[in-house]
Amino acid sequence: MPLALLALAVGAFGIGTTEFVMMGLLPDVADDLDISIPSAGHLVSAYALGVVVGAPLLAAATARMSRRTVLIALMALFVAGNALSAFAPGEVSLLAARFVSGLPHGAFFGVGAVVATGMVAPERKARSVSLMFLGLTVANIVGVPAATAMGQQLGWRATFLAVSAIGVAAIAALVALIPRDRGAEGQPDGDGAQGG
């Protein structure tokens, strides 16, 4: 299996961690922002709304772009959303930041699945997608509990900074490991090199 699948798995790990960690941090966030826990629960919904809005819009907006470029841009948006969450001064700004964090979710998995299957022989396509989604599974088993514990010990803002760092690591892995490709218009990605 191509090492590039590791880059997709790292991105999936970060996305899975940020998606679910808010549930474990609701009491801490509510206490810090001086809001009720039910009000803090809207932060989970804001992320979900970002997923619903972002998946079709970003998929349509990036359809003609290089898939490698799209993956990197989606992770950059992911990093921005989580960094904004870490520094949000209040409930409304945190709601907006969580919405932004959710925007790249669906498009990343959609484009990632296409990239994953394009790097392997036909009989290995399902395995390649499952390896990418392994990052999401590991996030639920390891990432979310670890990030929740971090947030409870160091403050919930530290958790979102850590998730942003995971996103930066994913960008570095995508840049280093995902082969260059051509967009729908046949224009080369970056310097014109084309990956297999």
Tab-separated table of C-alpha atoms in Angstrom, residues 17-104:
chain	number	residue	atom	x	y	z
A	17	THR	CA	-10.856	14.048	16.912
A	18	THR	CA	-12.256	17.545	16.505
A	19	GLU	CA	-15.680	16.256	15.505
A	20	PHE	CA	-16.312	14.333	18.709
A	21	VAL	CA	-14.089	15.936	21.363
A	22	MET	CA	-16.495	18.799	22.013
A	23	MET	CA	-18.951	16.399	23.662
A	24	GLY	CA	-16.430	15.559	26.358
A	25	LEU	CA	-15.531	19.203	26.873
A	26	LEU	CA	-19.033	20.677	27.125
A	27	PRO	CA	-18.940	21.227	30.915
A	28	ASP	CA	-15.509	22.893	30.688
A	29	VAL	CA	-16.514	25.130	27.781
A	30	ALA	CA	-19.830	26.035	29.425
A	31	ASP	CA	-18.082	26.956	32.665
A	32	ASP	CA	-15.396	29.015	30.926
A	33	LEU	CA	-17.836	30.928	28.714
A	34	ASP	CA	-20.425	31.245	31.502
A	35	ILE	CA	-23.185	29.543	29.523
A	36	SER	CA	-25.384	26.533	30.247
A	37	ILE	CA	-24.360	23.040	29.124
A	38	PRO	CA	-27.405	22.842	26.775
A	39	SER	CA	-26.267	26.118	25.176
A	40	ALA	CA	-22.759	24.739	24.842
A	41	GLY	CA	-24.321	21.736	23.102
A	42	HIS	CA	-25.051	24.026	20.150
A	43	LEU	CA	-21.305	23.889	19.482
A	44	VAL	CA	-21.741	20.246	18.449
A	45	SER	CA	-24.591	21.261	16.143
A	46	ALA	CA	-22.542	24.105	14.643
A	47	TYR	CA	-19.869	21.630	13.566
A	48	ALA	CA	-22.515	19.310	12.093
A	49	LEU	CA	-24.054	22.218	10.188
A	50	GLY	CA	-20.624	23.025	8.772
A	51	VAL	CA	-20.334	19.442	7.537
A	52	VAL	CA	-23.763	19.588	5.868
A	53	VAL	CA	-23.094	22.942	4.197
A	54	GLY	CA	-19.449	22.367	3.347
A	55	ALA	CA	-19.625	18.943	1.717
A	56	PRO	CA	-21.664	19.874	-1.371
A	57	LEU	CA	-20.448	23.473	-1.673
A	58	LEU	CA	-16.743	22.725	-1.400
A	59	ALA	CA	-17.041	19.644	-3.605
A	60	ALA	CA	-18.682	21.748	-6.323
A	61	ALA	CA	-16.310	24.685	-5.893
A	62	THR	CA	-13.185	22.523	-6.153
A	63	ALA	CA	-14.336	20.015	-8.789
A	64	ARG	CA	-11.943	21.326	-11.461
A	65	MET	CA	-8.947	21.672	-9.174
A	66	SER	CA	-6.093	19.275	-8.560
A	67	ARG	CA	-7.158	16.781	-5.884
A	68	ARG	CA	-3.835	17.178	-4.093
A	69	THR	CA	-4.321	20.954	-3.918
A	70	VAL	CA	-7.895	20.490	-2.714
A	71	LEU	CA	-6.829	18.165	0.105
A	72	ILE	CA	-4.156	20.606	1.255
A	73	ALA	CA	-6.588	23.544	1.095
A	74	LEU	CA	-9.241	21.623	3.030
A	75	MET	CA	-6.768	20.814	5.784
A	76	ALA	CA	-5.672	24.467	5.872
A	77	LEU	CA	-9.329	25.423	6.435
A	78	PHE	CA	-9.504	22.738	9.132
A	79	VAL	CA	-6.445	24.225	10.881
A	80	ALA	CA	-7.912	27.720	10.663
A	81	GLY	CA	-11.250	26.632	12.139
A	82	ASN	CA	-9.631	24.876	15.073
A	83	ALA	CA	-7.213	27.723	15.741
A	84	LEU	CA	-10.152	30.132	15.727
A	85	SER	CA	-11.910	27.809	18.182
A	86	ALA	CA	-8.908	27.901	20.508
A	87	PHE	CA	-8.878	31.701	20.583
A	88	ALA	CA	-12.634	32.373	20.426
A	89	PRO	CA	-13.483	35.020	23.039
A	90	GLY	CA	-17.126	34.054	23.436
A	91	GLU	CA	-19.993	31.764	22.541
A	92	VAL	CA	-20.900	33.339	19.190
A	93	SER	CA	-17.345	33.388	17.901
A	94	LEU	CA	-16.848	29.794	19.035
A	95	LEU	CA	-20.047	28.760	17.246
A	96	ALA	CA	-18.723	30.376	14.065
A	97	ALA	CA	-15.320	28.728	14.481
A	98	ARG	CA	-16.891	25.310	14.991
A	99	PHE	CA	-18.955	25.852	11.841
A	100	VAL	CA	-15.760	26.654	9.916
A	101	SER	CA	-14.079	23.563	11.388
A	102	GLY	CA	-16.873	21.396	10.012
A	103	LEU	CA	-16.810	22.791	6.477
A	104	PRO	CA	-13.940	20.639	5.123
